[in-house]
XYZ file of C-alpha atoms in Angstrom:
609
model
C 134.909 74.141 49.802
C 136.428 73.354 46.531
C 139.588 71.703 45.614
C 141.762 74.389 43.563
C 143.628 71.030 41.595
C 143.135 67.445 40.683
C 146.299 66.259 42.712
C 148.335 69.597 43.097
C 148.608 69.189 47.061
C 151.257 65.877 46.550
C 154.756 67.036 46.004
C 155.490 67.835 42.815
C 157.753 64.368 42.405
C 154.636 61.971 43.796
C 151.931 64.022 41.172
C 151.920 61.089 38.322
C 149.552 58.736 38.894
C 152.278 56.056 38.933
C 154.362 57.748 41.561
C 151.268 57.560 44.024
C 150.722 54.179 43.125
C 154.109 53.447 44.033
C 153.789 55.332 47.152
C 150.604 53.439 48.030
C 152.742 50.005 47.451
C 155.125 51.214 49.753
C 152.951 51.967 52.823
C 150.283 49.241 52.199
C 151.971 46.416 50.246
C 150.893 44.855 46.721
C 147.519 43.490 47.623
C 145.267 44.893 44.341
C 142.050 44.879 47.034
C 143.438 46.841 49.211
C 145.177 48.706 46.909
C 141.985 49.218 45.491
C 140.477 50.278 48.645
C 142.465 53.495 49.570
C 142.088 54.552 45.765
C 138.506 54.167 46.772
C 138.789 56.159 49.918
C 141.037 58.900 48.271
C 138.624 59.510 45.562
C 135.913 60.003 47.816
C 137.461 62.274 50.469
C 138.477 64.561 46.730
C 134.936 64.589 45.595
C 133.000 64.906 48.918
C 134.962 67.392 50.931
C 137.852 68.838 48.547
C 138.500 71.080 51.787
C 139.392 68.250 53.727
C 141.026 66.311 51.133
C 143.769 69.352 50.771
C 143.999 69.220 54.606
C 145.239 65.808 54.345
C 147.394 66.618 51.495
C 149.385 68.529 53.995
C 150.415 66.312 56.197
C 153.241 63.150 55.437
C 152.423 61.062 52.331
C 153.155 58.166 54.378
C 150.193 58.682 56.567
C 147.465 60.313 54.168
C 146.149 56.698 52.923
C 145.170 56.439 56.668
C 143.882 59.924 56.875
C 141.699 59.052 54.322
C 140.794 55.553 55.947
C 139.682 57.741 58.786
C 137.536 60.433 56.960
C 136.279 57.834 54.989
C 134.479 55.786 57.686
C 133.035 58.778 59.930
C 131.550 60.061 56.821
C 129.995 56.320 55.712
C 128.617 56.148 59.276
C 127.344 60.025 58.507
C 125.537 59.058 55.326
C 123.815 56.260 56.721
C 122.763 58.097 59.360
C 121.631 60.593 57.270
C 119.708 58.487 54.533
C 116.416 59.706 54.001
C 114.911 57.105 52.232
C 115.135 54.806 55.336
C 112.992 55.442 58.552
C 114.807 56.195 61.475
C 114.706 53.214 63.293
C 116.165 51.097 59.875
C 118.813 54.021 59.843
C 120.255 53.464 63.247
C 120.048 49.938 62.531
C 122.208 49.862 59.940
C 124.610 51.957 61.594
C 124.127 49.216 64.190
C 125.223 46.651 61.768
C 128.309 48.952 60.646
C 129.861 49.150 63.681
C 129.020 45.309 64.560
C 130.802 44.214 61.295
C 133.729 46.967 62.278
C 134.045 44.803 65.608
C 134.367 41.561 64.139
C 136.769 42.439 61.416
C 139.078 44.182 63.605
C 139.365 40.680 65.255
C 140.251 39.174 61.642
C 142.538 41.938 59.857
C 139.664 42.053 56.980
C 136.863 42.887 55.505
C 134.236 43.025 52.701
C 133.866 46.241 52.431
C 136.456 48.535 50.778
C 136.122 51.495 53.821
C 135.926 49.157 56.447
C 138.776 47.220 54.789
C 141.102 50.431 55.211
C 140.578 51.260 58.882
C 140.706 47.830 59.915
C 144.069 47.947 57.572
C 144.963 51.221 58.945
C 144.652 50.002 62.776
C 146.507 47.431 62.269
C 148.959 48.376 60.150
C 149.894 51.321 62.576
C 148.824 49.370 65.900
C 146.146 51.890 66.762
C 143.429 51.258 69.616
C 140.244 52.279 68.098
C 138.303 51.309 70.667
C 137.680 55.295 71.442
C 135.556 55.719 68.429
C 132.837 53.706 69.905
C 131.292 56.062 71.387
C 131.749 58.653 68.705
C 130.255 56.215 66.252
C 127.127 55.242 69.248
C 126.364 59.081 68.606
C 125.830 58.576 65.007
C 123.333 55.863 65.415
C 121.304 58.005 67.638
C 121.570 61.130 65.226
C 119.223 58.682 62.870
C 116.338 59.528 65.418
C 117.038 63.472 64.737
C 119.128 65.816 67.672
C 117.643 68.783 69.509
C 119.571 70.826 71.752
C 118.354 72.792 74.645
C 121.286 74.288 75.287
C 124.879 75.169 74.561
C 126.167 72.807 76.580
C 124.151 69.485 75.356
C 125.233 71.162 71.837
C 129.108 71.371 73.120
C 128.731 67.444 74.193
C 127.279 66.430 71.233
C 129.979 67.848 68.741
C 132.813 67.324 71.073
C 132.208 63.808 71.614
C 131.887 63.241 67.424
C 134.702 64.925 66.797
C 136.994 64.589 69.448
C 137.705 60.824 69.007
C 138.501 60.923 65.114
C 141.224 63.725 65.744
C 142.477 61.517 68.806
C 143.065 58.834 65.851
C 145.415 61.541 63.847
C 147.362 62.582 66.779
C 147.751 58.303 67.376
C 149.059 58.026 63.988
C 151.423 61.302 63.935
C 152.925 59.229 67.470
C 153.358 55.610 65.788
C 155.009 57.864 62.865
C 157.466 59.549 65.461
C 156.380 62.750 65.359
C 155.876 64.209 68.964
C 152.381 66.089 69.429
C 152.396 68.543 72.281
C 148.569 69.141 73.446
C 148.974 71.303 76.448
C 146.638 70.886 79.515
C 146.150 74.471 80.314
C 144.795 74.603 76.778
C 142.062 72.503 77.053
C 139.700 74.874 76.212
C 141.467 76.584 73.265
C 141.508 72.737 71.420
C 137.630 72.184 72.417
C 136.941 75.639 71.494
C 138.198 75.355 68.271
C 136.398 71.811 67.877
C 132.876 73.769 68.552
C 134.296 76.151 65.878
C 134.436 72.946 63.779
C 131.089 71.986 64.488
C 129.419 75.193 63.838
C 131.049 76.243 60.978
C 130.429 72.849 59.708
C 126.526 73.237 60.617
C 125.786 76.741 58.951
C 127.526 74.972 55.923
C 125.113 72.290 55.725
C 122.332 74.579 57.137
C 120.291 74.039 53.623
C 120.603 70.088 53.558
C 119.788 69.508 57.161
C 116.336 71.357 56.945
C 115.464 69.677 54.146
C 115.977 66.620 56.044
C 113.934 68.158 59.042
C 116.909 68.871 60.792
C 118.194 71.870 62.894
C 121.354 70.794 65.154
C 121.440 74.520 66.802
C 120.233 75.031 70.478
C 117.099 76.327 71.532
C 119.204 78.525 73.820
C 120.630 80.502 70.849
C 117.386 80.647 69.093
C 115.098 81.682 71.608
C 117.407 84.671 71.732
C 115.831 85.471 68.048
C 112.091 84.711 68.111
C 110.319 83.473 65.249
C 113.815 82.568 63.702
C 113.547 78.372 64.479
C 110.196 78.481 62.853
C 111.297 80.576 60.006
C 114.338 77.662 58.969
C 111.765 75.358 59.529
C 109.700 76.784 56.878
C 112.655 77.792 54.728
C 112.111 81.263 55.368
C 114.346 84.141 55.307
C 113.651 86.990 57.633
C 115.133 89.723 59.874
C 115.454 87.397 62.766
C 116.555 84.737 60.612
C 119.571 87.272 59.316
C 120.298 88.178 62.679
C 120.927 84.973 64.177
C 123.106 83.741 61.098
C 125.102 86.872 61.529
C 125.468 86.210 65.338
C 126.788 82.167 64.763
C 128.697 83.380 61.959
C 130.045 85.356 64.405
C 130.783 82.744 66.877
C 132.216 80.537 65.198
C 134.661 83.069 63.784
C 135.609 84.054 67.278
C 136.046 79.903 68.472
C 138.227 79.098 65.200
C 140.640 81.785 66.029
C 142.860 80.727 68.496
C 146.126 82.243 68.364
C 147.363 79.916 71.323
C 146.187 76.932 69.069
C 149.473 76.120 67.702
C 151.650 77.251 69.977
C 154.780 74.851 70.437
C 153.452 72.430 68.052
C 155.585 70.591 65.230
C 155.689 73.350 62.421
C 154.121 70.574 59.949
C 151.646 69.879 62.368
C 151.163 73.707 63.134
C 150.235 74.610 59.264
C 147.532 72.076 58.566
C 145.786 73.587 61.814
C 146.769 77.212 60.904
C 145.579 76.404 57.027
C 142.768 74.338 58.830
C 141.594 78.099 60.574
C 142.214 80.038 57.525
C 139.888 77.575 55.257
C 137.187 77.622 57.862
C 137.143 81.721 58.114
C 136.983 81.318 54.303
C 134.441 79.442 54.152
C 132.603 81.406 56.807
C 132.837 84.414 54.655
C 131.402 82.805 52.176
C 128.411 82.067 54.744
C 128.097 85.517 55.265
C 127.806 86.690 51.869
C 125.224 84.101 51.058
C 121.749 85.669 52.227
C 119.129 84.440 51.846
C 120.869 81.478 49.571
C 122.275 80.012 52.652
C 118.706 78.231 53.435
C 118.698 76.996 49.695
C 122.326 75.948 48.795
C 125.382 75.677 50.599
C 128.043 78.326 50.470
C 131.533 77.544 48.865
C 134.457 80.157 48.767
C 135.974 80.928 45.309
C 138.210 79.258 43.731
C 141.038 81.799 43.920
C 140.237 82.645 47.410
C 141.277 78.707 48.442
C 144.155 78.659 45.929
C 145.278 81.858 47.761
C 145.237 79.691 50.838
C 146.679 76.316 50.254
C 149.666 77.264 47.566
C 151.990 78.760 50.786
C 150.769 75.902 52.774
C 151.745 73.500 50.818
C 155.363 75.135 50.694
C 155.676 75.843 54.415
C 153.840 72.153 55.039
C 156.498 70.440 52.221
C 159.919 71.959 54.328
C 158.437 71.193 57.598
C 158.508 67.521 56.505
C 161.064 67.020 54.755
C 163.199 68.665 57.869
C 161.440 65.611 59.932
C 162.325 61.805 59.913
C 159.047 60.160 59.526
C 158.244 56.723 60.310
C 157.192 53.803 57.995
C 154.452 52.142 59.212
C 155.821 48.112 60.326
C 155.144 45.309 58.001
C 151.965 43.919 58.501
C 151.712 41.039 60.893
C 149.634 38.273 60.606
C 147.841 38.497 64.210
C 147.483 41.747 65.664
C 148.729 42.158 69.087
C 147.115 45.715 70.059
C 145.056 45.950 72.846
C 141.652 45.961 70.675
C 142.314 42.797 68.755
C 140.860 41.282 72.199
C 138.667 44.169 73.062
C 136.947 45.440 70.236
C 134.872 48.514 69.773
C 131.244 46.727 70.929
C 133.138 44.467 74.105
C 134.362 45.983 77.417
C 137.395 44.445 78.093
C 137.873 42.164 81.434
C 139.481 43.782 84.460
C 141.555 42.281 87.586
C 140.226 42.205 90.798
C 142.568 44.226 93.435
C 145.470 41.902 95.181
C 144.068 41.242 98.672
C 145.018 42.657 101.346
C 147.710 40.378 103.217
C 145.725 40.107 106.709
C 142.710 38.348 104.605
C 140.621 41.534 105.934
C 137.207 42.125 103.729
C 135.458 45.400 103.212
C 132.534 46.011 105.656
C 129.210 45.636 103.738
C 127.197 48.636 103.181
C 124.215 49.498 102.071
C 124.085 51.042 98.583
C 122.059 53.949 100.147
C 124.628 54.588 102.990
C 127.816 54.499 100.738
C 129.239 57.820 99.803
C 129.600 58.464 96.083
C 133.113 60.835 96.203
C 135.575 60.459 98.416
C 138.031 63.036 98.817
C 141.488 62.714 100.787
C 144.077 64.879 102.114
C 146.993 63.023 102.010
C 148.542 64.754 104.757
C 152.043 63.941 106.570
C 154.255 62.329 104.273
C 157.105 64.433 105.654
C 156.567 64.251 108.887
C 156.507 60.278 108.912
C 159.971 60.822 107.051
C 161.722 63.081 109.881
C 159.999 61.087 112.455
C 162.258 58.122 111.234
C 165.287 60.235 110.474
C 164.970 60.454 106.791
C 164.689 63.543 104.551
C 161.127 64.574 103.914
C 161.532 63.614 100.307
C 161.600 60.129 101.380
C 157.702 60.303 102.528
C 156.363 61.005 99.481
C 157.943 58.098 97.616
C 156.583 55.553 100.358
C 153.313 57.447 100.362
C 152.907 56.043 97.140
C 152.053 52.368 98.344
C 149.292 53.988 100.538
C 147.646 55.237 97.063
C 147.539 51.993 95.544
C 146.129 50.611 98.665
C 143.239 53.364 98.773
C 142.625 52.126 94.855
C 142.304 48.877 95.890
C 140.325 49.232 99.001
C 137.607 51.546 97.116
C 137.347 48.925 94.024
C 136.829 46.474 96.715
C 134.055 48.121 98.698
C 132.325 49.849 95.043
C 133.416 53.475 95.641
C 132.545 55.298 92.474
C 134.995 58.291 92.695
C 138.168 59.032 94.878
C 140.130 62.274 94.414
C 143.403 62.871 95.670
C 144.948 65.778 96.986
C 149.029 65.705 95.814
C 150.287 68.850 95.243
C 148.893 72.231 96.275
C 149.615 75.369 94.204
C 150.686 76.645 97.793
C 153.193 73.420 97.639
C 155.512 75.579 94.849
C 156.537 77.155 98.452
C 158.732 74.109 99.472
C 162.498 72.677 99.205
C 163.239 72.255 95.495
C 164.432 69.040 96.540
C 160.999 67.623 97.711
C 159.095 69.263 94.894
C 161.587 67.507 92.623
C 160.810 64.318 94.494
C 157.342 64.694 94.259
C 157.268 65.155 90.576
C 159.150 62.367 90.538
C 157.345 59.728 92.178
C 154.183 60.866 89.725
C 156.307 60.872 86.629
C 157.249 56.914 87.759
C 154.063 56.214 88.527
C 152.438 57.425 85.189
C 154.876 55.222 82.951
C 154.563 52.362 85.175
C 151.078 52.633 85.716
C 150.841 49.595 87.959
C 146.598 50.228 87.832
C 146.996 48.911 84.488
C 144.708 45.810 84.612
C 142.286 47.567 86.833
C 138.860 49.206 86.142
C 140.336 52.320 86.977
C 139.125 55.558 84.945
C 142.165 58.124 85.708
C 141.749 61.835 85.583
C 143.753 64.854 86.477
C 142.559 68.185 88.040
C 144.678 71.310 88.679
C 147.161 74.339 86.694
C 149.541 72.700 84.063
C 151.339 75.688 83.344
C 154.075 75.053 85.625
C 154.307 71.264 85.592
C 157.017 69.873 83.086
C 155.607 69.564 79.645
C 156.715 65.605 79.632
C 154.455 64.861 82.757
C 151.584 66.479 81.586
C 152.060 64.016 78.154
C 152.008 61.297 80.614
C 148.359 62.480 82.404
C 147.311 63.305 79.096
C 148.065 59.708 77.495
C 146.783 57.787 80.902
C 143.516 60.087 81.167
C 142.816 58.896 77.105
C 143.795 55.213 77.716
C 141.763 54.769 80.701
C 138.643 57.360 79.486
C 135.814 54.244 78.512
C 136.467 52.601 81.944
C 133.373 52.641 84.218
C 134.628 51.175 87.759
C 136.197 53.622 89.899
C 137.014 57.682 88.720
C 140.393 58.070 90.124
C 141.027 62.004 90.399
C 144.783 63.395 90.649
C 144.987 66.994 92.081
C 148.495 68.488 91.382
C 149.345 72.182 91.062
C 145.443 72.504 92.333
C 144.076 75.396 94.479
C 140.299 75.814 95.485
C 140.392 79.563 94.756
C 142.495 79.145 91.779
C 139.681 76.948 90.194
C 136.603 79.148 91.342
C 138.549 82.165 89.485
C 139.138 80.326 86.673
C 135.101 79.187 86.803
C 134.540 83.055 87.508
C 137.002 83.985 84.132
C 135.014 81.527 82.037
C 131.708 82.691 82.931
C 132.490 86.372 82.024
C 133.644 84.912 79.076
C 129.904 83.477 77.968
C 128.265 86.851 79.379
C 130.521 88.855 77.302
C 130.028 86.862 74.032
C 126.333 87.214 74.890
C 125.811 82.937 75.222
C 125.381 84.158 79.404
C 122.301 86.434 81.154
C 124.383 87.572 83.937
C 121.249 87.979 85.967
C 120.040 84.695 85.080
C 123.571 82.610 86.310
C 122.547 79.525 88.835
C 124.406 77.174 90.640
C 124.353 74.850 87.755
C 125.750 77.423 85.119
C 128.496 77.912 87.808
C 129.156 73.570 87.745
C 129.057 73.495 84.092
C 131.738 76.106 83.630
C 134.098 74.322 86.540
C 137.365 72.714 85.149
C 135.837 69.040 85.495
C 132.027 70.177 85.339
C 131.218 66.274 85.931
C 133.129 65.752 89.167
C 130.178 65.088 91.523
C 129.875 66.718 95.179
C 132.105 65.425 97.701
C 130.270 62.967 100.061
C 133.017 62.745 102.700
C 136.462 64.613 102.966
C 139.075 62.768 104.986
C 142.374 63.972 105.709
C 145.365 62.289 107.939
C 148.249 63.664 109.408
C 146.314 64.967 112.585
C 145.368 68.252 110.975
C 141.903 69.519 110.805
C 141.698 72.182 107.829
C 140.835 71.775 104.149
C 143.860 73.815 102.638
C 141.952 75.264 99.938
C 141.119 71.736 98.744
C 137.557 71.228 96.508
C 135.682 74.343 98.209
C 132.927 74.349 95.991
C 132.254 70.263 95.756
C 132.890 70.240 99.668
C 129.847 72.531 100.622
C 127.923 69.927 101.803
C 130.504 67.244 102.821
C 131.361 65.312 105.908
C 135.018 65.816 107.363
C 136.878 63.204 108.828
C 140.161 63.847 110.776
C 142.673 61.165 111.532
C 146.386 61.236 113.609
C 147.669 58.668 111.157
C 150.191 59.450 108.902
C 149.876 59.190 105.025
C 152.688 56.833 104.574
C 150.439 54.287 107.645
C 147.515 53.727 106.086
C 145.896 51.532 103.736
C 142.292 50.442 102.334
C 141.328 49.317 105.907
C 141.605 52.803 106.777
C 139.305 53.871 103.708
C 136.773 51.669 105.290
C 136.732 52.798 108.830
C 136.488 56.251 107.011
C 133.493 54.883 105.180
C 131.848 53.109 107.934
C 132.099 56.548 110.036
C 130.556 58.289 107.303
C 127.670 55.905 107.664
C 127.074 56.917 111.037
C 126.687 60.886 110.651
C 122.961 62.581 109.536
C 122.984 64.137 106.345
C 120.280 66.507 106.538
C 122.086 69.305 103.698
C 120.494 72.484 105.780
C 117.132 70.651 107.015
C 116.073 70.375 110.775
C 116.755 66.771 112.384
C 114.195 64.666 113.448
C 112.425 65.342 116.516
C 112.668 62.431 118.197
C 109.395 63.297 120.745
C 106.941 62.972 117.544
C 106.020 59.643 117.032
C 104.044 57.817 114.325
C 100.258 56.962 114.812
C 101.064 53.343 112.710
């Protein structure tokens, strides 16, 4: 897509080339190199993707020269990837070397070369972690050796996990700037959607340059719905089955950029780069669709007009959302940064604490790697009732109960448990006193800005509804599930507002969904379609389920993950256990036969050895 002006999206006081200059000074001082550099990385954003480069027109001057920092790098790590007149193997390599030289000049505040030189400006100037691009920037290096999909879902992973990082960045800066970003929970979906939208639109764009470098980032489950058609963009043909299968992503990716729930409570400023974000991608989509048989020669581009039509309100509506909105200057610059990646950069995995032990000197038992369970999931069952025992009000349990979680952290770092889920609040739990559901919500909402797990390799998710929690603790899971996402010890799994059925409906709605838009063979669904499509499609199977408070019942608690699973009933009370309990729940697991359906052993057959 095509820029409509040479400048037009600034405000019509920052236009002259000395106002932006001036504006420049402001945010990133009087150095001429670094001055220098942004130019640089403003120029190029213009000439290679004018779409983009309006985008970031719309949001606050003070943080485009980042925005372009940002689009800069992805797309240097993009063209080496993408350099042709390299083999594959020197490609990734020199991606290799990028990201290397990235790692050691975030530990120095500089660098040699003018796009590194902004981000590593840009991170520190705003204090950013950009540790999470890592792995986004890992993906490039292996896109030197070429992609192939199989499926949606290995397609979904792919784009999600490029993308999803770089627009993580944004929403960092728009917080440093003081400008609150609401990304609700319970639309997770809607934001990844969109993001495949992204990807796809961004593919049939590009469809012409990408076979002519051999490559075809759609997945064979799409084409194989078309046959002939992968061979036929191979060859740089144009047939009937060709047509068809551009009209049916066209269509796709028309339905997954239209999300009217997108926006929805979102900072108006915010809210009309994504809106204008939408409306340029259905442009440009149109533009695929009117291009034929072209589309496997030259890319598409909407008119002129049609993007003029477009951005001239935006930038109107995007200019009074602004100025309505105090925005932050970014901090002078100090001479030794003090964000968490200065010591940890992109390439390193930063060093973790080992758990406090536990004050009787007590040691995990050893067990064998093949005996130990993989998930552990607990019912944390009679915080109440060890309250009224004692004469206090129920409430009281829960905020005692919370020493008992840190203890089961501990105890399952200690002993190498992989994944521990925790049962907290029930969508049956709504039932209760206001009082203890107040409580409750309390203790988490302490918890999640105290975060005493902090220095341990603790990866934290959440799992359950959001659309009754209060909007600022779901900001709180939201910002502890991103912080802690690259950490590789122990997945620690939060259920509140979470019902068994409730998820299996959910699973149900979002597999109608893919039969309906014709991704889905409704008579071809397996168990595995059914996992991918779960809320957290990577939780693994629940090994043992433990619950205390002398009940025996699972309350609606992981059905599907706890088909197989061992249960494990104790008398004790939430609030009276700690890691010594996880063990003895670990060592009993040891004992029982897992035989998942199959016949036990018949102990009168003996071997002939």
């Amino acid at each position: 897509m095509r820029s409509t002006t040479s400048g037009g999206q600034w405000p019509a006081a920052l236009r002259t080339g000395h106002r932006s200059t001036r504006l420049l000074s402001e945010v990133v001082g009087d150095d001429p190199a670094l001055q220098a550099a942004y130019r640089l990385c403003r120029t190029l954003t213009k000439q290679q993707d004018p779409a983009e480069y309006a985008l970031i027109q719309l949001m606050p001057a003070v943080l485009r020269p980042a925005c372009w920092a940002l689009w800069t790098a992805a797309n240097a790590l993009d063209d080496l990837a993408d350099d042709r007149t390299a083999e594959s193997g020197e490609r990734a390599a020199r991606v290799e070397e990028w990201i290397s030289a990235l790692a050691r000049e975030l530990a120095t505040g500089t660098s040699t070369d003018p796009v590194r030189l902004t981000l590593v400006d840009t991170a520190w100037r705003w204090r950013l972690d950009i540790s999470g691009l890592h792995n986004a920037m890992t993906l490039v290096q292996h896109d030197a050796y070429g992609r192939r999909f199989h499926d949606w879902s290995s397609w979904r992973a792919w784009g999600r996990g490029n993308l999803l990082p770089w627009f993580d960045q944004v929403r960092g800066l728009l917080d440093r700037a003081g400008i609150a970003v609401t990304l609700r929970l319970d639309r997770q979906d809607v934001y990844e959607q969109f993001l495949d939208g992204v990807r796809l639109t961004d593919i049939l764009t590009d469809l012409s340059a990408d076979l002519a470098q051999g490559d075809l980032l759609l997945p064979g489950q799409i084409l194989e719905r078309f046959p002939g058609s992968a061979d036929d963009l191979e060859q740089r043909r144009w047939s009937p089955s060709t047509a068809d299968l551009i009209t049916e992503l066209t269509r796709l990716a028309r339905r997954w950029v239209t999300q009217p729930a997108l926006t929805r409570g979102m900072h108006p400023g915010l809210a009309t780069v994504l809106d204008t974000m939408a409306d340029l991608l259905r442009a440009q989509l149109d533009a695929v669709s009117a291009a034929g048989p072209t589309l496997i020669h030259a890319p598409p581009r909407p008119s002129l007009v049609t993007t003029a039509r477009l951005l001239a309100p935006a930038r109107a509506r995007a200019a009074l959302a602004w100025s309505l909105t105090p925005v932050t200057m970014p901090p002078p610059r100090r001479t030794r940064h003090d964000t968490v990646f200065a010591q940890r950069p992109p390439a390193q995995r930063r060093a973790f604490h080992s758990p406090p032990p536990h004050p009787s000197g007590e040691r995990p038992p050893r067990i064998p790697v093949d005996q130990m369970p993989t998930h552990v999931a607990v019912i944390m069952d009679g915080n109440g009732r060890w309250a009224q025992q004692r004469g206090l009000p129920r409430h009281e349990g829960h905020r005692i109960g919370r020493t008992a979680v840190h203890e089961m952290v501990y105890g399952a770092l200690e002993i190498g448990l992989r994944h521990l889920t925790l049962y907290t609040f029930s969508t049956e739990n709504w039932k209760r006193d206001s009082e203890e559901i107040g409580t409750i919500l309390a203790v988490l909402r302490q918890e999640l800005r105290e975060y005493p797990l902090e220095d341990l390799d603790v990866r934290v998710r959440w799992h359950g509804r959001p659309d009754r929690l209060p909007q600022d603790v779901i900001d709180l899971m939201r910002m502890r599930e991103s912080s802690t996402r690259d950490r590789t010890g122990l997945t620690l799994t939060t259920c509140i507002d979470y019902g068994g059925r409730d998820e299996i409906t959910r699973t149900a709605a979002a597999l109608a969904r893919r039969v309906r838009s014709g991704e889905l063979d409704p008579d071809l669904i397996t168990e595995a379609d059914v996992t991918q499509h779960l809320p957290q499609p990577d939780m693994p199977d629940v090994d043992l389920l433990w619950r205390t408070g002398d009940e025996q019942r699972i309350s609606n608690f992981l059905p599907w993950h706890t088909a197989y699973a061992e249960l494990y009933f104790t008398a004790d009370y939430w609030p009276e256990t700690d890691r010594r309990h996880l063990w003895q729940a670990i060592s009993e697991y040891t004992r029982r036969q897992r035989r998942h359906g199959g016949a036990a052993p018949d102990p009168s057959i003996r071997s002939s050895s």
